Amino acid sequence: MISDNITTELERLRHTILERAETSIGTPVNLAADHSQIISLLGNVFLNNVGDPFVERANGLVSHEFEREVLRFFGKHYALDEADLWGYFTSGSTEGNLYGLWLARERFPDAVLYYSVDSHYSIPKNARILGLEAVEIPSSPRGEIDYEALDHAVQARTRYPVIVNLNCGTTMKGAIDDLARIESILDKHRINDFHIHVDAALFGGYLPFIDDALEINFNRPIASLAISGYKFIGSPVPCGFVLARRTLSAQLTQEAEYIQSPDTTVSGSRSGHTPLFLWHRIRSLGEEGLAQEARDCLSLAEWCQEQLEAHGYPCFRNGRSNIVVLRKPNPELVNRWRLLSQGEWSHIICMQHVTKEKLKEFLRELFQEETEKGSFLPRGQCQELLS
Ligand SMILES: *Cc1c(COP(=O)(O)O)cnc(C)c1O
């Protein structure tokens, strides 16, 4: 029977994916969240959140109320005043970054974008899409933007407005660029026209819950901020959201009569389900539940780092980061444990589905391999590798 084939093929896919997820310790995705309530109640219901989520539309097949609730929840945590809050659900932080840079370019058409070499690849890509002049700045070995190099680059172009992509958790090394130092560079060169966009794809989902004095927030002169929803918060489909000051985003408004809503987003038709997945996580866990998950991820990362250090295996971890960066193991291990790698480094990301048992299994394989090869670097060389 045809329908038997359909079921078999889908079951095979399900089995393959779940099996791969078992050894997934290197990707920034939360594979532990339970979304079954949304899927069973609304998985088969059509929703399309096309247009501005803050503009009420009668009779729409939309979940805008839920979308706004998630945006307000994070807006509050990032000190974005409700009267000045705007944002929408994106396909992920690539689109969130595109929106932020688009807004920046509309404000300052002749601006120059500065971003560190450790920025996500979507930043130079979006710069190309927007035709933005972009200057890549080197980073420290731990992945933070090189402030002196940024200072020189801005100094060489003081006639132009400045766009800065500020990383809050770089993809590979989990570094956070220092907002205060970037502000002081702009100040020093008397740059009044600037737009700071924050790429907070992974860390943005958990920092507000563990950090009492969140450094990056809208009380400071940031203009837009992108977060990926499926990373820390968790969703069964890729998604994200962008927050922006309403006073600025209003500049992008174009009326689209056809959808009875101002056309303020990069995308046209948008998922009405993705806000529901995040809404459900926020509602069912509350701030305290999210904070607990974040603390668990960070203490597991700390434990993992300690194990590697105790064995003299080259590694490091930035502050408030659930990313443990380690010297790239052999390709078989990298492949089996799905460790994303770049140059001489790989990383483990302690997400909610990563357990101590799983990491012990990985570490056993790693240490066994290294002992057999006799290739351990003596203790302390990790620091040297980094300097
Ligand atoms: C994952 C990530 C992105 C891109 O997010 P997508 O959801 O894949 O579009 C952007 N920036 C950083 C720092 C990331 O880690």
Coordinates of C-alpha atoms and ligand atoms in Angstrom, one line a residue:
M1 CA 0.0 0.0 0.0
I2 CA 1.2 3.5 -0.8
S3 CA 0.3 4.8 2.6
D4 CA 2.5 2.2 4.2
N5 CA 5.4 3.5 2.2
I6 CA 4.7 7.0 3.3
T7 CA 4.8 5.9 7.0
T8 CA 7.9 3.8 6.5
E9 CA 9.8 6.6 4.9
L10 CA 8.8 9.2 7.5
E11 CA 9.6 6.8 10.3
R12 CA 13.0 6.2 8.8
L13 CA 13.7 9.9 8.7
R14 CA 12.6 10.3 12.3
H15 CA 14.8 7.5 13.4
T16 CA 17.9 8.9 11.5
I17 CA 17.4 12.4 12.9
L18 CA 16.8 11.2 16.5
E19 CA 19.9 9.0 16.3
R20 CA 22.0 11.9 15.1
A21 CA 20.6 14.1 17.9
E22 CA 22.1 11.6 20.4
T23 CA 25.6 12.7 19.7
S24 CA 24.9 16.3 19.0
I25 CA 27.1 18.2 21.5
G26 CA 28.5 20.9 19.2
T27 CA 25.5 22.8 17.8
P28 CA 23.8 25.7 19.4
V29 CA 20.3 24.1 19.3
N30 CA 18.1 23.2 22.2
L31 CA 17.0 19.6 21.4
A32 CA 15.3 19.0 24.8
A33 CA 12.2 21.2 24.7
D34 CA 8.8 19.6 24.4
H35 CA 6.6 21.3 21.8
S36 CA 3.9 18.6 21.6
Q37 CA 1.1 20.7 22.9
I38 CA 1.4 23.3 20.2
I39 CA 1.9 20.7 17.5
S40 CA -1.1 18.7 18.6
L41 CA -3.4 21.7 19.1
L42 CA -2.3 24.0 16.2
G43 CA 0.1 22.0 14.1
N44 CA -2.6 21.4 11.6
V45 CA -4.1 24.9 11.7
F46 CA -3.1 27.5 9.1
L47 CA -1.4 30.7 10.5
N48 CA 0.4 33.5 8.6
N49 CA 1.7 36.4 10.6
V50 CA 2.5 38.5 7.4
G51 CA 3.0 42.2 8.1
D52 CA 3.6 44.3 11.2
P53 CA 2.7 42.3 14.4
F54 CA 1.8 45.5 16.2
V55 CA -1.0 46.4 13.8
E56 CA -4.2 44.7 14.7
R57 CA -6.1 43.1 11.7
A58 CA -9.6 41.9 12.0
N59 CA -10.2 38.3 10.8
G60 CA -6.6 37.5 10.2
L61 CA -5.4 33.9 10.5
V62 CA -2.6 35.2 12.7
S63 CA -1.0 34.7 16.2
H64 CA 0.1 38.3 16.5
E65 CA -1.0 38.5 20.1
F66 CA 1.4 35.7 21.0
E67 CA 4.1 37.2 18.9
R68 CA 3.8 40.5 20.7
E69 CA 3.8 38.9 24.1
V70 CA 7.2 37.2 23.3
L71 CA 8.6 40.4 22.0
R72 CA 7.4 42.3 25.1
F73 CA 8.8 39.7 27.4
F74 CA 12.3 40.0 25.9
G75 CA 11.9 43.7 25.4
K76 CA 11.4 44.1 29.1
H77 CA 14.5 42.1 29.9
Y78 CA 16.5 44.3 27.5
A79 CA 15.1 47.5 29.0
L80 CA 13.4 48.4 25.8
D81 CA 10.6 50.7 27.0
E82 CA 7.2 49.4 25.9
A83 CA 6.3 52.7 24.2
D84 CA 9.4 52.4 22.1
L85 CA 9.3 48.7 21.5
W86 CA 9.1 47.2 18.1
G87 CA 10.2 43.9 16.6
Y88 CA 9.0 40.9 14.7
F89 CA 9.6 37.1 14.3
T90 CA 12.2 36.3 11.7
S91 CA 13.4 33.1 10.0
G92 CA 16.5 33.3 12.3
S93 CA 19.3 35.7 13.3
T94 CA 20.5 36.0 9.7
E95 CA 17.2 37.8 8.9
G96 CA 17.4 39.6 12.3
N97 CA 20.8 40.9 11.4
L98 CA 19.6 41.9 7.9
Y99 CA 16.8 43.8 9.4
G100 CA 19.1 45.6 11.9
L101 CA 21.6 46.5 9.1
W102 CA 18.8 47.6 6.7
L103 CA 17.4 49.9 9.4
A104 CA 20.9 51.3 10.0
R105 CA 21.5 51.9 6.3
E106 CA 18.1 53.7 5.9
R107 CA 19.0 56.0 8.8
F108 CA 22.6 56.6 7.5
P109 CA 22.8 55.8 3.7
D110 CA 26.6 56.6 3.5
A111 CA 27.5 54.8 6.7
V112 CA 30.4 52.3 7.0
L113 CA 29.8 49.0 8.8
Y114 CA 32.5 47.7 11.2
Y115 CA 32.4 44.1 12.3
S116 CA 34.9 41.7 13.7
V117 CA 36.4 38.7 11.9
D118 CA 34.7 36.5 14.5
S119 CA 31.2 37.8 13.5
H120 CA 28.8 35.4 12.0
Y121 CA 29.0 34.9 8.2
S122 CA 25.6 36.5 7.8
I123 CA 27.1 39.9 8.6
P124 CA 29.4 40.3 5.5
K125 CA 26.7 38.5 3.5
N126 CA 24.0 41.0 4.6
A127 CA 26.5 43.9 3.9
R128 CA 26.8 42.6 0.3
I129 CA 23.0 42.4 0.0
L130 CA 22.6 45.9 1.2
G131 CA 25.6 47.3 -0.7
L132 CA 27.1 48.6 2.5
E133 CA 30.7 49.5 2.7
A134 CA 32.1 47.1 5.3
V135 CA 35.3 47.0 7.2
E136 CA 36.4 43.8 8.8
I137 CA 38.3 44.2 12.1
P138 CA 40.6 41.6 13.6
S139 CA 39.7 39.9 16.9
S140 CA 41.6 38.8 20.0
P141 CA 42.5 35.1 20.2
R142 CA 39.4 34.6 22.4
G143 CA 37.2 36.1 19.7
E144 CA 36.5 39.6 21.0
I145 CA 36.8 42.5 18.6
D146 CA 40.2 44.3 18.6
Y147 CA 39.4 47.7 20.1
E148 CA 42.6 49.3 19.0
A149 CA 42.1 48.2 15.5
L150 CA 38.5 49.4 15.6
D151 CA 39.7 52.7 16.9
H152 CA 42.1 53.1 14.0
A153 CA 39.6 52.1 11.4
V154 CA 37.0 54.6 12.7
Q155 CA 39.7 57.3 12.9
A156 CA 40.5 56.8 9.3
R157 CA 36.9 57.5 8.3
T158 CA 35.5 60.0 10.7
R159 CA 33.5 61.7 7.9
Y160 CA 31.2 58.8 7.7
P161 CA 28.4 57.6 10.0
V162 CA 29.2 54.4 11.7
I163 CA 27.4 51.1 11.9
V164 CA 28.8 48.6 14.4
N165 CA 27.8 44.9 14.6
L166 CA 28.3 44.1 18.2
N167 CA 28.6 40.4 19.0
C168 CA 26.9 39.1 22.1
G169 CA 28.3 35.5 21.9
T170 CA 30.3 34.8 18.8
T171 CA 29.3 31.6 17.0
M172 CA 32.6 29.8 17.3
K173 CA 34.2 31.1 20.6
G174 CA 31.3 32.6 22.5
A175 CA 32.9 36.1 22.9
I176 CA 31.0 39.2 23.9
D177 CA 32.2 42.5 22.5
D178 CA 32.5 45.3 25.1
L179 CA 29.8 47.9 24.5
A180 CA 31.3 50.5 26.8
R181 CA 34.7 50.4 25.0
I182 CA 32.9 50.7 21.6
E183 CA 30.9 53.6 22.9
S184 CA 34.1 55.3 24.1
I185 CA 35.7 54.9 20.6
L186 CA 32.7 56.5 18.9
D187 CA 32.8 59.2 21.6
K188 CA 36.5 59.8 21.2
H189 CA 36.1 60.4 17.4
R190 CA 33.0 62.5 17.9
I191 CA 30.8 60.2 15.9
N192 CA 27.2 61.4 16.5
D193 CA 25.6 59.4 13.7
F194 CA 25.9 55.7 14.5
H195 CA 23.8 52.6 14.8
I196 CA 24.9 49.8 17.0
H197 CA 23.2 46.5 16.1
V198 CA 23.6 43.6 18.5
D199 CA 24.0 40.0 17.2
A200 CA 22.9 38.0 20.2
A201 CA 21.8 34.9 18.4
L202 CA 22.6 32.3 21.1
F203 CA 23.5 34.3 24.3
G204 CA 20.7 36.7 23.8
G205 CA 18.3 33.9 24.7
Y206 CA 19.7 33.2 28.2
L207 CA 21.9 36.2 29.4
P208 CA 18.9 38.2 30.7
F209 CA 18.0 35.3 33.1
I210 CA 21.5 34.9 34.7
D211 CA 22.9 38.4 34.6
D212 CA 21.6 40.8 37.1
A213 CA 23.5 43.7 35.5
L214 CA 23.0 42.9 31.9
E215 CA 25.5 45.2 30.2
I216 CA 23.9 45.2 26.7
N217 CA 20.5 46.7 26.9
F218 CA 18.4 49.5 25.4
N219 CA 19.2 52.0 28.2
R220 CA 22.5 52.1 26.3
P221 CA 22.7 53.5 22.8
I222 CA 22.0 50.3 20.9
A223 CA 19.4 50.5 18.1
S224 CA 18.5 46.9 17.2
L225 CA 19.1 43.3 18.5
A226 CA 18.7 39.9 17.0
I227 CA 18.1 36.6 18.7
S228 CA 17.6 33.1 17.3
G229 CA 14.6 31.4 18.8
Y230 CA 15.5 27.8 18.2
K231 CA 18.9 28.2 19.9
F232 CA 18.5 28.6 23.7
I233 CA 14.8 29.1 24.0
G234 CA 13.9 26.2 21.8
S235 CA 11.6 25.6 18.8
P236 CA 11.2 22.6 16.5
V237 CA 11.7 24.8 13.4
P238 CA 14.3 27.5 12.8
C239 CA 13.2 31.0 13.8
G240 CA 14.3 34.1 15.6
F241 CA 13.2 37.6 16.4
V242 CA 14.6 41.1 16.2
L243 CA 14.0 44.0 18.6
A244 CA 14.3 47.6 17.5
R245 CA 13.4 51.0 18.8
R246 CA 10.0 52.0 17.4
T247 CA 11.2 55.6 16.9
L248 CA 13.8 54.3 14.4
S249 CA 11.9 51.4 12.8
A250 CA 9.0 53.7 11.9
Q251 CA 11.4 55.1 9.2
L252 CA 11.1 51.9 7.3
T253 CA 7.3 51.9 7.1
Q254 CA 5.7 51.4 3.7
E255 CA 2.0 51.0 3.4
A256 CA 1.0 47.8 1.7
E257 CA -2.7 48.1 0.9
Y258 CA -2.9 44.5 -0.1
I259 CA -2.2 43.1 3.4
Q260 CA -3.9 46.0 5.2
S261 CA -0.8 46.6 7.3
P262 CA 2.3 48.7 7.0
D263 CA 5.0 46.6 5.4
T264 CA 7.8 46.9 8.0
T265 CA 9.5 43.4 7.8
V266 CA 12.1 41.9 5.5
S267 CA 9.9 38.8 4.9
G268 CA 6.4 38.7 3.5
S269 CA 4.5 35.7 4.7
R270 CA 5.8 34.6 8.1
S271 CA 5.2 31.7 10.4
G272 CA 2.5 32.1 12.9
H273 CA 3.6 29.0 14.7
T274 CA 7.1 30.0 15.6
P275 CA 6.0 32.7 18.1
L276 CA 3.7 30.0 19.7
F277 CA 6.7 27.6 20.3
L278 CA 8.6 30.4 22.2
W279 CA 5.5 31.6 23.9
H280 CA 4.8 28.2 25.2
R281 CA 8.4 27.8 26.5
I282 CA 8.2 31.2 28.3
R283 CA 4.7 30.5 29.8
S284 CA 5.4 27.0 30.9
L285 CA 8.9 27.6 32.4
G286 CA 8.6 31.2 33.5
E287 CA 11.7 33.3 34.1
E288 CA 12.8 31.1 37.0
G289 CA 12.6 28.0 34.8
L290 CA 14.6 29.6 32.0
A291 CA 17.1 30.9 34.5
Q292 CA 17.5 27.3 35.9
E293 CA 18.1 25.9 32.4
A294 CA 20.7 28.6 31.7
R295 CA 22.5 28.0 35.0
D296 CA 22.5 24.2 34.3
C297 CA 24.0 24.8 30.9
L298 CA 26.7 27.1 32.2
S299 CA 27.7 24.8 35.1
L300 CA 28.0 21.8 32.7
A301 CA 30.2 23.9 30.5
E302 CA 32.4 24.8 33.5
W303 CA 32.6 21.1 34.4
C304 CA 33.5 20.2 30.9
Q305 CA 36.2 22.8 30.8
E306 CA 37.6 21.6 34.1
Q307 CA 37.8 18.0 32.8
L308 CA 39.7 19.1 29.7
E309 CA 42.1 21.3 31.8
A310 CA 42.7 18.5 34.3
H311 CA 43.9 16.4 31.4
G312 CA 46.0 19.2 29.9
Y313 CA 43.9 19.3 26.8
P314 CA 44.1 22.7 25.1
C315 CA 40.8 24.6 25.7
F316 CA 39.2 27.8 26.9
R317 CA 35.8 29.3 27.6
N318 CA 34.8 33.0 27.7
G319 CA 32.8 34.4 30.6
R320 CA 29.1 33.7 30.8
S321 CA 29.5 31.3 27.8
N322 CA 28.1 27.8 27.4
I323 CA 30.6 27.2 24.6
V324 CA 33.8 25.2 25.5
V325 CA 36.4 25.8 22.8
L326 CA 38.9 22.9 22.5
R327 CA 41.7 22.0 20.1
K328 CA 40.2 20.3 17.1
P329 CA 40.1 16.5 17.8
N330 CA 40.6 14.0 15.0
P331 CA 38.1 14.1 12.1
E332 CA 36.2 11.0 13.2
L333 CA 35.4 12.4 16.6
V334 CA 34.6 15.7 15.1
N335 CA 32.1 14.1 12.8
R336 CA 30.6 11.6 15.2
W337 CA 30.0 14.2 17.9
R338 CA 29.0 16.9 15.4
L339 CA 31.6 19.4 16.6
L340 CA 31.6 22.6 14.6
S341 CA 35.2 23.5 13.8
Q342 CA 37.2 26.4 12.5
G343 CA 40.9 26.3 11.9
E344 CA 42.6 24.6 14.8
W345 CA 39.6 24.9 17.1
S346 CA 36.3 23.0 17.7
H347 CA 33.6 23.6 20.2
I348 CA 31.2 21.9 22.5
I349 CA 28.1 23.8 23.3
C350 CA 26.3 22.8 26.5
M351 CA 22.7 23.1 25.5
Q352 CA 19.8 21.7 27.5
H353 CA 19.9 18.2 25.9
V354 CA 23.6 17.8 26.6
T355 CA 24.2 15.7 29.7
K356 CA 27.2 14.9 31.9
E357 CA 26.9 11.3 30.9
K358 CA 27.1 12.2 27.2
L359 CA 30.1 14.4 27.8
K360 CA 31.9 11.7 29.8
E361 CA 31.4 9.4 26.8
F362 CA 32.9 12.0 24.5
L363 CA 35.8 12.8 26.8
R364 CA 36.6 9.1 27.3
E365 CA 36.9 8.8 23.5
L366 CA 38.9 11.9 23.2
F367 CA 41.4 11.1 26.0
Q368 CA 41.8 7.6 24.8
E369 CA 42.5 8.7 21.3
E370 CA 45.0 11.3 22.5
T371 CA 46.8 8.9 24.8
E372 CA 47.2 6.4 22.0
K373 CA 48.6 9.1 19.7
G374 CA 50.8 10.4 22.6
S375 CA 50.0 13.9 21.4
F376 CA 49.0 15.6 24.6
L377 CA 50.4 19.1 25.0
P378 CA 51.8 19.6 28.4
R379 CA 49.6 21.6 30.8
G380 CA 49.8 25.3 30.4
Q381 CA 50.4 25.3 26.6
C382 CA 46.7 26.1 26.1
Q383 CA 47.5 29.6 27.3
E384 CA 50.4 29.9 25.0
L385 CA 48.3 28.8 22.1
L386 CA 46.1 31.6 22.8
S387 CA 48.6 34.4 23.2
Ligands
LIG1 C1 23.5 31.2 14.7 C2 24.0 32.6 14.6 C3 23.5 33.5 13.6 C4 22.6 33.0 12.5 O1 21.4 32.6 13.0 P1 20.4 31.8 12.0 O2 19.3 31.5 13.0 O3 21.1 30.6 11.5 O4 20.0 32.7 10.9 C5 23.9 34.8 13.6 N1 24.8 35.2 14.5 C6 25.4 34.4 15.4 C7 26.4 34.9 16.4 C8 25.0 33.0 15.5 O5 25.5 32.2 16.4

